[in-house]
Coordinates of C-alpha atoms in Angstrom, one line a residue:
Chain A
X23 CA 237.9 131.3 50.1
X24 CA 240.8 133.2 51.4
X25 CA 243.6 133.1 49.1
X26 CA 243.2 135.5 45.8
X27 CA 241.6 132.6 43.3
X28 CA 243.5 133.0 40.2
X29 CA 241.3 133.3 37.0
X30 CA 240.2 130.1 35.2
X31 CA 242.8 128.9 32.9
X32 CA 241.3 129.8 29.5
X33 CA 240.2 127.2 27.6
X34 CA 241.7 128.2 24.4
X35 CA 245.0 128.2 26.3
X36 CA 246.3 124.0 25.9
X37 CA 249.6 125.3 26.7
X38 CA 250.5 122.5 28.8
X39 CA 251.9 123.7 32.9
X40 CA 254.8 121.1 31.6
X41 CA 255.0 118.5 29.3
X42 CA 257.2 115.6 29.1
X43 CA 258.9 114.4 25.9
X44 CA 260.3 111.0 24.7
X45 CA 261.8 110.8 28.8
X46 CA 263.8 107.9 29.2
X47 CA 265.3 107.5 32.9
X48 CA 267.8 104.7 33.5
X49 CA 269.1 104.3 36.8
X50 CA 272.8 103.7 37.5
X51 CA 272.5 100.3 38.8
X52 CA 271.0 99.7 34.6
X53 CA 267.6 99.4 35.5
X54 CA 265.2 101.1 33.0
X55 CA 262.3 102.9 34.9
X56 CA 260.9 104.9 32.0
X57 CA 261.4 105.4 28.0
X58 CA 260.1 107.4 25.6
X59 CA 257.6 108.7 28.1
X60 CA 255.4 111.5 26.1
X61 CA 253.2 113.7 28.6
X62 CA 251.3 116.9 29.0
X63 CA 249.8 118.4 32.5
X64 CA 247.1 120.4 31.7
X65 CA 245.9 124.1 33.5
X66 CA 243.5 122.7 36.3
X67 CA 243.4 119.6 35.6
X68 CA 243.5 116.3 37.8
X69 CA 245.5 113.9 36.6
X70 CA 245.9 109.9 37.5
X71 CA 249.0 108.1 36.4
X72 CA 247.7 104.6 37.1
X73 CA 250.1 101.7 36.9
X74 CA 251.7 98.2 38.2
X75 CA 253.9 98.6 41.2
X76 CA 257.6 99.5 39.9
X77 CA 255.8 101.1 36.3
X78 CA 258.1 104.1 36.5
X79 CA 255.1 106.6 38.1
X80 CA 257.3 107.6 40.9
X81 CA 260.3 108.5 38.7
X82 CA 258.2 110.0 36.7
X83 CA 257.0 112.5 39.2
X84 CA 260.3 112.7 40.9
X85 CA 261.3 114.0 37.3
X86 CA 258.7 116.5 37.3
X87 CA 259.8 117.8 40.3
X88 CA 263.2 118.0 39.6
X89 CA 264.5 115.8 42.3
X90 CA 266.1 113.4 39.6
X91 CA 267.4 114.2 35.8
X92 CA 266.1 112.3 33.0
X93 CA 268.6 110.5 30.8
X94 CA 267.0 111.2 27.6
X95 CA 264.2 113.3 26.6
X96 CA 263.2 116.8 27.6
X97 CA 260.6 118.3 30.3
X98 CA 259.5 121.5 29.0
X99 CA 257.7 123.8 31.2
X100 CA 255.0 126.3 30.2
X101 CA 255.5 130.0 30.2
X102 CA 253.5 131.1 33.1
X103 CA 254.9 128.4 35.1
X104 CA 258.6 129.3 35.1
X105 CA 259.1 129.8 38.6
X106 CA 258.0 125.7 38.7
X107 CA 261.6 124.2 37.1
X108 CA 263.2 125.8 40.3
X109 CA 260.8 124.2 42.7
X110 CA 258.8 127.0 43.7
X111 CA 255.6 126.7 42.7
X112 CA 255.6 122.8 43.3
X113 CA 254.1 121.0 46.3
X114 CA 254.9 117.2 46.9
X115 CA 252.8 114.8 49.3
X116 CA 255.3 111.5 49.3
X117 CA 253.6 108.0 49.9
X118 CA 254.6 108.3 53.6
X119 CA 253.9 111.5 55.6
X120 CA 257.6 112.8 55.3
X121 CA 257.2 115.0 58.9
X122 CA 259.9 115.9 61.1
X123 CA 259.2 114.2 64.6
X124 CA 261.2 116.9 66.4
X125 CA 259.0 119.7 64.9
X126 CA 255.2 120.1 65.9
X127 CA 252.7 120.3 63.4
X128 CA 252.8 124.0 62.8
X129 CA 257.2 123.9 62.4
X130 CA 256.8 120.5 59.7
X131 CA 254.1 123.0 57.6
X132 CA 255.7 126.2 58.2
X133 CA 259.5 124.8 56.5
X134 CA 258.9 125.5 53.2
X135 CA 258.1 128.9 53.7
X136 CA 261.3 129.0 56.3
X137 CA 263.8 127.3 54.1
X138 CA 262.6 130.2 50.8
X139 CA 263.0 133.0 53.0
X140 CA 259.6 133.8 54.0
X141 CA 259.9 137.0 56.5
X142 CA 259.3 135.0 59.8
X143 CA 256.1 137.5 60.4
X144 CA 254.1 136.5 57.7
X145 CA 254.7 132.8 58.2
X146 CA 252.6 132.3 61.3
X147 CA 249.2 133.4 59.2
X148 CA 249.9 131.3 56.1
X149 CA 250.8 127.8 57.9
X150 CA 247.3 128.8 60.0
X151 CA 245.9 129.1 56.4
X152 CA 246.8 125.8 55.6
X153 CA 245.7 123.5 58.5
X154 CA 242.4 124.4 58.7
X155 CA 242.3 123.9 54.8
X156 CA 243.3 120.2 55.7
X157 CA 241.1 120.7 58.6
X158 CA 244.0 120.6 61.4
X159 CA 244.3 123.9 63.1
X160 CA 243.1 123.0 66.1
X161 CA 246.5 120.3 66.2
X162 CA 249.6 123.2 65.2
X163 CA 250.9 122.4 68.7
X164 CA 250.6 118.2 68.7
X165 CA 253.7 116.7 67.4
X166 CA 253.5 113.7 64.5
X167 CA 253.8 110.8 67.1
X168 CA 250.6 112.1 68.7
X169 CA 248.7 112.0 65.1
X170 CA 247.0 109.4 63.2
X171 CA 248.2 107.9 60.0
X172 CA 245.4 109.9 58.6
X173 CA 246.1 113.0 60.0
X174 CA 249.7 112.9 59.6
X175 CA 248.9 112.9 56.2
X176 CA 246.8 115.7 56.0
X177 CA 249.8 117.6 57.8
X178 CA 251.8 116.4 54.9
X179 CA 249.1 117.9 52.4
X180 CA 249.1 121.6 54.2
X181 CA 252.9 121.6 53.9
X182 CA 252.7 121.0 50.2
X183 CA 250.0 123.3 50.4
X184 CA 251.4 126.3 52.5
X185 CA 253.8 128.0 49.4
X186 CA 250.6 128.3 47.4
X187 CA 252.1 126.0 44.4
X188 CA 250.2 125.7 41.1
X189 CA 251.3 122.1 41.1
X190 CA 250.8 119.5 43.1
X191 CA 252.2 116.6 43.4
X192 CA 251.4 113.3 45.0
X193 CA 252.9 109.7 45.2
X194 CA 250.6 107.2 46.1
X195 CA 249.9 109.6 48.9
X196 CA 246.8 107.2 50.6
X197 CA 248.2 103.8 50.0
X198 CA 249.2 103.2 53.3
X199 CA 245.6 104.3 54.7
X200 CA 242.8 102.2 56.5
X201 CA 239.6 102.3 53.3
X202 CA 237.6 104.8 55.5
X203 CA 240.8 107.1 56.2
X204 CA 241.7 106.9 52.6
X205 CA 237.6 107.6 51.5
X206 CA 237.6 110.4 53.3
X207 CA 240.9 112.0 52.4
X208 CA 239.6 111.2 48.5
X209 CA 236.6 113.4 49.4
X210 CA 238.6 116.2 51.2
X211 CA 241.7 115.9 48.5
X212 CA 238.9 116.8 45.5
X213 CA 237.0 119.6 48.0
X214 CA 240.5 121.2 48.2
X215 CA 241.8 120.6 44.5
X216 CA 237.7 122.8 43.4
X217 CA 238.4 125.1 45.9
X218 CA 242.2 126.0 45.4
X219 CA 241.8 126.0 41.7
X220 CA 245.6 123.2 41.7
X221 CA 246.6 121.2 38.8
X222 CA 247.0 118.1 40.5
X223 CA 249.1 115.2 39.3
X224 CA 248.5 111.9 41.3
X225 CA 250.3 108.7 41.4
X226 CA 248.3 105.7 42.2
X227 CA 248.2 101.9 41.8
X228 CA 244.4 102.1 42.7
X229 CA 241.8 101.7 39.7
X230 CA 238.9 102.8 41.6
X231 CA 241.1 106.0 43.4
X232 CA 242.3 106.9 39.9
X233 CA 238.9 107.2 38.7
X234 CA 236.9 108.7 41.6
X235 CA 239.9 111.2 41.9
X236 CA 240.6 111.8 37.9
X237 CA 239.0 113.8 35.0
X238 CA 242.4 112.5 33.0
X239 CA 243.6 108.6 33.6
X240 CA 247.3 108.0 32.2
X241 CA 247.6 104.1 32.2
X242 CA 251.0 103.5 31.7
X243 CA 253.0 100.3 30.8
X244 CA 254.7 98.0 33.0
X245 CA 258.3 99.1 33.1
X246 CA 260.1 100.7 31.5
X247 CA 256.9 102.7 31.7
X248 CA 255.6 104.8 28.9
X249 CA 251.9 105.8 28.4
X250 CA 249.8 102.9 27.1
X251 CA 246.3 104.9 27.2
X252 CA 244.4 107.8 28.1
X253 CA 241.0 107.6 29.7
X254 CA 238.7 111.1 30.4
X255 CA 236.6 110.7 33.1
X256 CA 233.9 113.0 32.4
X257 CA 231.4 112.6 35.4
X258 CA 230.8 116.0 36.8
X259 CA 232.4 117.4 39.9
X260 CA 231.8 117.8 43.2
X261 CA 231.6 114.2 42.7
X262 CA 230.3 113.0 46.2
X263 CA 230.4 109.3 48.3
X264 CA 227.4 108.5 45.9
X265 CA 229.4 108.3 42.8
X266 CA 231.1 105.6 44.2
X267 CA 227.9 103.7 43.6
X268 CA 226.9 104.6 40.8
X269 CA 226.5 102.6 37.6
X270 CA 228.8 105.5 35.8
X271 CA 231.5 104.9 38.2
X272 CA 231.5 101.0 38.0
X273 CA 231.5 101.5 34.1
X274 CA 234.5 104.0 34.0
X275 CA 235.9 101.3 36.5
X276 CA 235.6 98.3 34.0
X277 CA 237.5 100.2 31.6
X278 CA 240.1 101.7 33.3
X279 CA 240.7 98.5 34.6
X280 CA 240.5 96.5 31.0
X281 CA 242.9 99.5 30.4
X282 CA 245.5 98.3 32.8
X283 CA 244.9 94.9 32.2
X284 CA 245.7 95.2 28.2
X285 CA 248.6 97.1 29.3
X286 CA 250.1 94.3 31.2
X287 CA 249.7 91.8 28.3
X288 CA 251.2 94.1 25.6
X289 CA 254.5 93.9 27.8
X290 CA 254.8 90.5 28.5
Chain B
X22 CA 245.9 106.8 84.6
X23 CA 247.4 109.7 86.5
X24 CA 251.3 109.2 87.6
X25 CA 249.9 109.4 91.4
X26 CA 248.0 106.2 90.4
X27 CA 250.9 104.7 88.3
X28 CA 253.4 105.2 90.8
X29 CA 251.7 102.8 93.0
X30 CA 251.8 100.2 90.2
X31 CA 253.3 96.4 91.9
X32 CA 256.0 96.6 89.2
X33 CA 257.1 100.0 89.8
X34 CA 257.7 99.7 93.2
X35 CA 259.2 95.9 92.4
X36 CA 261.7 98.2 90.3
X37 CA 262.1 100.6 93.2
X38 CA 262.3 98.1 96.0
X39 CA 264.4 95.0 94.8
X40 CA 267.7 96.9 93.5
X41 CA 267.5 98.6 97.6
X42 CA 266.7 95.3 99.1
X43 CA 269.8 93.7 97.4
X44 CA 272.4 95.8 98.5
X45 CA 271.1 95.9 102.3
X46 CA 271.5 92.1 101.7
X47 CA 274.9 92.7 100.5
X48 CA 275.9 95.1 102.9
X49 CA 274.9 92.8 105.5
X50 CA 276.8 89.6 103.8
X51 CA 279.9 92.4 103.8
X52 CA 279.5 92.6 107.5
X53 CA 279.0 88.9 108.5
X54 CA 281.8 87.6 106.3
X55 CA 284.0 90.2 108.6
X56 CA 283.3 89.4 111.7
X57 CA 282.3 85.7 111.3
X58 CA 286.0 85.1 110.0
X59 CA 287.3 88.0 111.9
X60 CA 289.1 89.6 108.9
X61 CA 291.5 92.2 110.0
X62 CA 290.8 95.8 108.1
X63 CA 294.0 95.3 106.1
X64 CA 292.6 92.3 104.3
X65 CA 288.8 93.3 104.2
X66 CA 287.4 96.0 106.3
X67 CA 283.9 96.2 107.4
X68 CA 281.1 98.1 105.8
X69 CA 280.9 100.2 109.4
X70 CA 285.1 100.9 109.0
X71 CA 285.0 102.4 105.3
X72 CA 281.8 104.3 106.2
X73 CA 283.6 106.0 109.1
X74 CA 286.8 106.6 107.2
X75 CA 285.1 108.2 104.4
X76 CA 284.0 110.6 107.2
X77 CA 287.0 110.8 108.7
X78 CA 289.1 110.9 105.3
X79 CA 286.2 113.6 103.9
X80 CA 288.4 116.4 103.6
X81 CA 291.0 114.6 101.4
X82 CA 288.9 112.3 99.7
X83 CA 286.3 114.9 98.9
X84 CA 289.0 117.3 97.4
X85 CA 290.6 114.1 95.2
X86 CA 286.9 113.6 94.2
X87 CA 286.7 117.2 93.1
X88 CA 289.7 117.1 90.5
X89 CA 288.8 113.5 89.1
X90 CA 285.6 115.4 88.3
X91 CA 287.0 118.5 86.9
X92 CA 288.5 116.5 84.7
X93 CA 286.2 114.2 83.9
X94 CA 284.2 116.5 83.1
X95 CA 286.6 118.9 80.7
X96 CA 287.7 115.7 79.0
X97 CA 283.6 115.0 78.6
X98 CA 282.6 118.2 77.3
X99 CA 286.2 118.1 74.8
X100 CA 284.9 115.0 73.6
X101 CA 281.2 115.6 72.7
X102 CA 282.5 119.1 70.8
X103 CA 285.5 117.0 69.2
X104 CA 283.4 114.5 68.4
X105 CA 280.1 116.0 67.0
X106 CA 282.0 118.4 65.0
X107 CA 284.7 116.2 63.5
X108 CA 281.8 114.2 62.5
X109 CA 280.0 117.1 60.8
X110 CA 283.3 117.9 58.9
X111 CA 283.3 114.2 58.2
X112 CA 280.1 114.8 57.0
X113 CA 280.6 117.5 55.2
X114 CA 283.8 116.2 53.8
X115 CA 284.3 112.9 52.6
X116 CA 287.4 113.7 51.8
X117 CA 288.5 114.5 55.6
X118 CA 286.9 111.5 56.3
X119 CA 288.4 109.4 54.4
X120 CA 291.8 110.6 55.4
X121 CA 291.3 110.7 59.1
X122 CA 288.7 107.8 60.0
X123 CA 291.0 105.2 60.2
X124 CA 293.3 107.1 62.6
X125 CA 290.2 107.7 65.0
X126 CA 289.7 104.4 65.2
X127 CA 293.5 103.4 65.9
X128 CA 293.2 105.4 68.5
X129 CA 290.1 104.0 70.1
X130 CA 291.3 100.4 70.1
X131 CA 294.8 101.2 71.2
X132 CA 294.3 100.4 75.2
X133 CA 294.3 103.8 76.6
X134 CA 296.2 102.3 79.9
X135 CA 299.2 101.7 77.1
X136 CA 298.9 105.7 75.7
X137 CA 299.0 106.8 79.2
X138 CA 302.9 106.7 80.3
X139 CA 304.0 108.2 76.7
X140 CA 301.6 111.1 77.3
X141 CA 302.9 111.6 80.7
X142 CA 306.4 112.0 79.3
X143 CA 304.9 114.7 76.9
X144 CA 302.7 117.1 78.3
X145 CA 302.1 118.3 81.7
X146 CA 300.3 116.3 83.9
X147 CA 296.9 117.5 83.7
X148 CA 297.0 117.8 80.1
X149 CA 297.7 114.7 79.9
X150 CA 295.2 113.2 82.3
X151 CA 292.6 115.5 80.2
X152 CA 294.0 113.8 77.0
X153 CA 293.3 110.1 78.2
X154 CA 289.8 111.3 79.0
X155 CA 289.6 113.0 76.0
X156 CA 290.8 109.8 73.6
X157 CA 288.6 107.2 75.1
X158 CA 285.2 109.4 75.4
X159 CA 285.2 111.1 71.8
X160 CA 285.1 107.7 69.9
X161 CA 281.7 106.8 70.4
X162 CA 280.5 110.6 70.4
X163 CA 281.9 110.6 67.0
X164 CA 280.9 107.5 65.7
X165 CA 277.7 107.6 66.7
X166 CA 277.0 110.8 65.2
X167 CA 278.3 110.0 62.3
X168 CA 275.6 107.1 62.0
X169 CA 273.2 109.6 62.8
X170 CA 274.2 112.3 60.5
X171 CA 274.1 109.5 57.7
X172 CA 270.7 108.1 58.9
X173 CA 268.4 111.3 57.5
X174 CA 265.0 109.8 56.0
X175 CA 265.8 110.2 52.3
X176 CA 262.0 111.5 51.8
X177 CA 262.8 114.6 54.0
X178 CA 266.2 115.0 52.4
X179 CA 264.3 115.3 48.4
X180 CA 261.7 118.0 50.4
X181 CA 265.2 119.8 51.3
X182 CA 266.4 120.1 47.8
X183 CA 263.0 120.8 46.1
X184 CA 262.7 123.5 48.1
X185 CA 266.0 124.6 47.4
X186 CA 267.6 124.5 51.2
X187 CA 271.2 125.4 51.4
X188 CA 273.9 123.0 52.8
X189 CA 274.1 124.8 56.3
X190 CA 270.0 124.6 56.8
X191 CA 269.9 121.0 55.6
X192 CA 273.2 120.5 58.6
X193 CA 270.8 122.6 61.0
X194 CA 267.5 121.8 60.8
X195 CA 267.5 118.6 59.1
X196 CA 270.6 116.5 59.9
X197 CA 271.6 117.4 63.2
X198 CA 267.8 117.0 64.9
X199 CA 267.7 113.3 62.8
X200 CA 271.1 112.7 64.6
X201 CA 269.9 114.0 67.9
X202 CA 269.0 110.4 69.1
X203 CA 271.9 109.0 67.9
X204 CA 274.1 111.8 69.1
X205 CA 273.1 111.5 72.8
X206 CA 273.2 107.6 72.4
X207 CA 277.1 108.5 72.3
X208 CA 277.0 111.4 75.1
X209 CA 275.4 108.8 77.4
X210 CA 278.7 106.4 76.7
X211 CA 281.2 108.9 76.5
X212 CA 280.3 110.4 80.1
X213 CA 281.0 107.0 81.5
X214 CA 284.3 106.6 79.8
X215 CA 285.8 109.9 80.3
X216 CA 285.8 109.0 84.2
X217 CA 287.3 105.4 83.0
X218 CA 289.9 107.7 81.2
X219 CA 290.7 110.2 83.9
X220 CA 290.6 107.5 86.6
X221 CA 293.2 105.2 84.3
X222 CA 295.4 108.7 83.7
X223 CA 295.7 109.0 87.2
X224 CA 296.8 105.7 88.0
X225 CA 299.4 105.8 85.3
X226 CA 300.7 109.2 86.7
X227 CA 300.4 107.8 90.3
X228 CA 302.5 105.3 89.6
X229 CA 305.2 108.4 88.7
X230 CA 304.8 109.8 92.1
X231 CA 302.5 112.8 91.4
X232 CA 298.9 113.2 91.4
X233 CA 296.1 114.1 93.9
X234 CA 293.0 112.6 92.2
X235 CA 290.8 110.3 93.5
X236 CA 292.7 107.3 91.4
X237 CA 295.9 108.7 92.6
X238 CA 294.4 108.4 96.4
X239 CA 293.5 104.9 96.1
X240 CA 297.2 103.9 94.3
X241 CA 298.2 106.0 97.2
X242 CA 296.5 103.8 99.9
X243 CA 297.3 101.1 98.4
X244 CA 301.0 101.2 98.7
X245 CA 300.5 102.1 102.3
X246 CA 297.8 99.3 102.7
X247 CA 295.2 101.7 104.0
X248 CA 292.5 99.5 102.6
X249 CA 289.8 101.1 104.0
X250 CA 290.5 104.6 102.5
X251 CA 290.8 102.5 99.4
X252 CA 287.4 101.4 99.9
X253 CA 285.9 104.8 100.6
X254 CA 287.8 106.0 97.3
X255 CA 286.3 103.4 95.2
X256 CA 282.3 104.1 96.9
X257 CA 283.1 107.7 95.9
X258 CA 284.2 106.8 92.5
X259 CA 281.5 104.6 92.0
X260 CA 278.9 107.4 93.1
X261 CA 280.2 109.8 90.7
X262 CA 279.9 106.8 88.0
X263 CA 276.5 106.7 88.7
X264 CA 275.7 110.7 88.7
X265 CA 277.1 111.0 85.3
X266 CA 274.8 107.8 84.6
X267 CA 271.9 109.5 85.4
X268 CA 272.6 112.8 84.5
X269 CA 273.3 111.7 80.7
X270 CA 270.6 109.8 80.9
X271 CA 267.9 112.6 82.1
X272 CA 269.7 114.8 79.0
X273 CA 268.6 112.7 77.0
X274 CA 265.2 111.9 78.6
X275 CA 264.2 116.0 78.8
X276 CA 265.8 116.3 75.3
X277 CA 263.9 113.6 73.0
X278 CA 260.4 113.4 75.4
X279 CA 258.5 115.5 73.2
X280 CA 259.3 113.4 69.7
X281 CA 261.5 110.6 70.0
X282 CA 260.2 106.4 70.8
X283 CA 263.1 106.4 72.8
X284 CA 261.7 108.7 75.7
X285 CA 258.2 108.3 74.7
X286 CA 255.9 106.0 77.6
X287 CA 254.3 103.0 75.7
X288 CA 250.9 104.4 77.4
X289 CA 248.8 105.9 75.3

């Protein structure tokens, strides 16, 4: 590795990175996406918020991020992560890949460091850094139209990845992706998230994602969406294609998925 | 497929072809409609007698040609700055907008050929020749960046603000490339309709008894019945139509081929 690996979070630390409290979010056109949402991002952990379409998990993250205000409730964030209410030390991979088509591959990852001020000289090295962590150097010069759904994303990923955040965040980031693409880009997501030591909080729709992806499911509640269960997924990492075979992983898919299902029958 | 090998494509040279073969058909009609009926020139001179009198007439013709350009082209380049930055205050400002949208477009539906004769009575000549160009070009540069300014993927815009841009990088780098398509799209009309402008201008000040563009010179041979100097006026006029046709269009071509659908061949 070739970024300075921070030292493991210490486990007698359960300071959360932030934590959400009794967050309600009511749109202005009255619709209710969220109340009395209660939640806690752990150091290094990787998260799932698993849900019906339209459960609030998007708001939820845009929350997080700070790209909308909640109405009621507080997001608290935790000491060493500071920097993170400002947007620094967050990285977000939207459902779709988000690039500009004007800028190549290398200008879309190198504008977060460009719109904080980066010194123009130390830019060049850092987005470098981050393709070939998403396994893209050889593209900096192709521009989106010329890229794959697939590897647009992965663009999309280095950008989120080139300020070095501790969190990252992701909205249903592989939705739109071909089963293969999305398979893969599980595989590479989890070989980055070990490597880079992130805390990772991912929004998806997707039992079977949610719990190759996870060691923490949050099922939520059909809207307004509040957390209806937790599930730990406890199968050891580097969790490889195999696990998707395995009896384990069908098992922890039964009951994330009985999870979901009760969740939708205590709202109707 | 190499462009040698797609030049030689039976649609391309169908495309190539087929406009050419139609005017020598034309040209040819032109010329047996005139001496079949044996038109004198006064009515409808032959394609042979405005060819020769737009060699004859060169020096004249040529030098009215070269002021309907100049302003033409003053009037153009007034109209795309007027336009794009009245549409960044806009923008910028609702305020502004609000106040002075509706007079824009008062002044775009308002037949420029009835503004003419009051602005002759106001300012000199020229400047008011320049200000009909000016009025009927800058509408469409304006509104159509306007739609472009307003058309920024809302994704791109949340990256903006969680990564704390400030409002003149979000104008630079975010909503003036998005409008770039959009903002040609009006370039591309207003060069057109600044020479519709400067040509009407002319007229209206021919009519006054002043004038030496190449509007004025066909008023002029009209009153004198020199209809085959009005015919070599009009080729000219047409041409230069045409130039600012293509040369708008190969702006836009050179400026959006690297990212843009628009400019982008289907082959892949």
């Amino acid at each position: 590795m070739r970024r300075q690996v921070p030292p493991d979070p210490p486990s007698t630390s359960r300071s959360p990175v932030v934590a959400l409290s009794g967050v309600a979010k009511t749109f202005a056109n009255g619709v209710q996406a969220l109340d009395g949402l209660d939640l806690d991002v752990r150091p290094g952990e990787f998260m799932s918020l698993l849900g019906p379409s339209g459960c609030g998990k998007s708001t939820a993250l845009r929350l997080i991020a700070g790209l909308s205000e909640p109405s009621r409730g507080s997001i608290t964030w935790g000491v060493r992560n500071a920097s993170a209410r400002r947007g620094h030390d967050i990285g977000f991979v939207f459902q779709e890949p988000t690039l500009m088509p004007w800028a190549t591959v290398a200008g879309n990852v190198a504008l977060p460091l460009q719109l904080g001020g980066t010194r123009p000289a130390e830019i060049a090295p850092r987005v470098a850094h981050a393709l070939d962590d998403v396994g893209l150097a050889a593209f900096h010069a192709a521009y989106p139209r010329e890229l794959s759904g697939g590897m647009k994303m992965r663009v999309s990923i280095a950008r989120a990845l080139v300020t070095d955040p501790g969190l990252l965040l992701m909205d249903e980031p592989f939705a739109a992706l071909d089963e293969i693409t999305r398979f893969k880009l599980n595989n590479d997501l989890l070989h980055l998230w070990q490597t880079l030591r992130k805390t990772v909080v991912f929004v998806t729709h997707s039992v079977f994602e949610s719990v190759y992806l996870s060691n923490r499911i949050v099922v939520m509640t059909p809207r307004p969406g509040r957390v209806f269960k937790e599930l730990t997924i406890e199968a050891p990492y580097p969790r490889q294609e195999s696990f998707r075979t395995s009896a384990e992983y069908a098992g922890y898919c039964r009951i994330a998925s009985e999870a979901l299902t009760q969740a939708m029958a205590a709202a109707a | 497929m190499s462009t040698r090998a797609r030049a030689f494509e039976p649609e391309r040279i169908l495309r190539l072809v087929l406009p050419i073969a139609t005017l020598v058909l034309g040209i040819a009609a032109w010329r047996f409609v005139v001496t079949f009926f044996a038109l004198p020139p006064y009515v409808l001179p032959g394609p042979g007698l405005v060819w020769q009198t737009l060699i004859d007439d060169r020096a004249v013709l040529f030098e009215s040609l070269g002021v309907t350009l100049l302003t033409t082209f003053q009037g153009f380049l007034l109209a795309t700055i007027g336009g794009i930055t009245l549409a960044v205050v806009f923008n910028l400002a609702r305020v502004v907008e609000y106040a002075l949208y509706p007079y824009a477009v008062i002044i775009q539906v308002t037949p420029v050929l009835a503004i003419a004769p009051l602005l002759l009575i106001y300012l000199p000549q020229q400047g008011a020749v320049l200000a009909c160009a000016w009025i009927v070009a800058f509408f469409p540069v304006l509104a159509n960046t306007t739609l472009g300014l307003n058309s920024v993927d809302r994704n791109l815009a949340d990256l903006y603000r969680l990564y704390g841009a400030s409002w003149d990088q979000v104008l630079f780098r975010l909503k003036l490339p998005s409008a770039l398509p959009h903002i040609l799209a009006g370039i591309r009309i207003a060069g057109g309709l600044s020479l519709v402008g400067a040509v009407v201008a002319e007229i209206a000040a021919g009519s006054a008894g002043a004038g030496s563009g190449l509007a004025y010179r066909i008023a002029e041979s009209s009153y004198r019945l020199n209809i085959p100097r009005m015919f070599a006026a009009l080729i000219l006029l047409s041409v230069a139509g045409i130039v600012i046709f293509f040369a708008t269009s190969a702006l836009s071509y050179f400026m959006l081929r690297r990212w843009h659908e628009s400019a982008v061949s289907r082959e892949r």
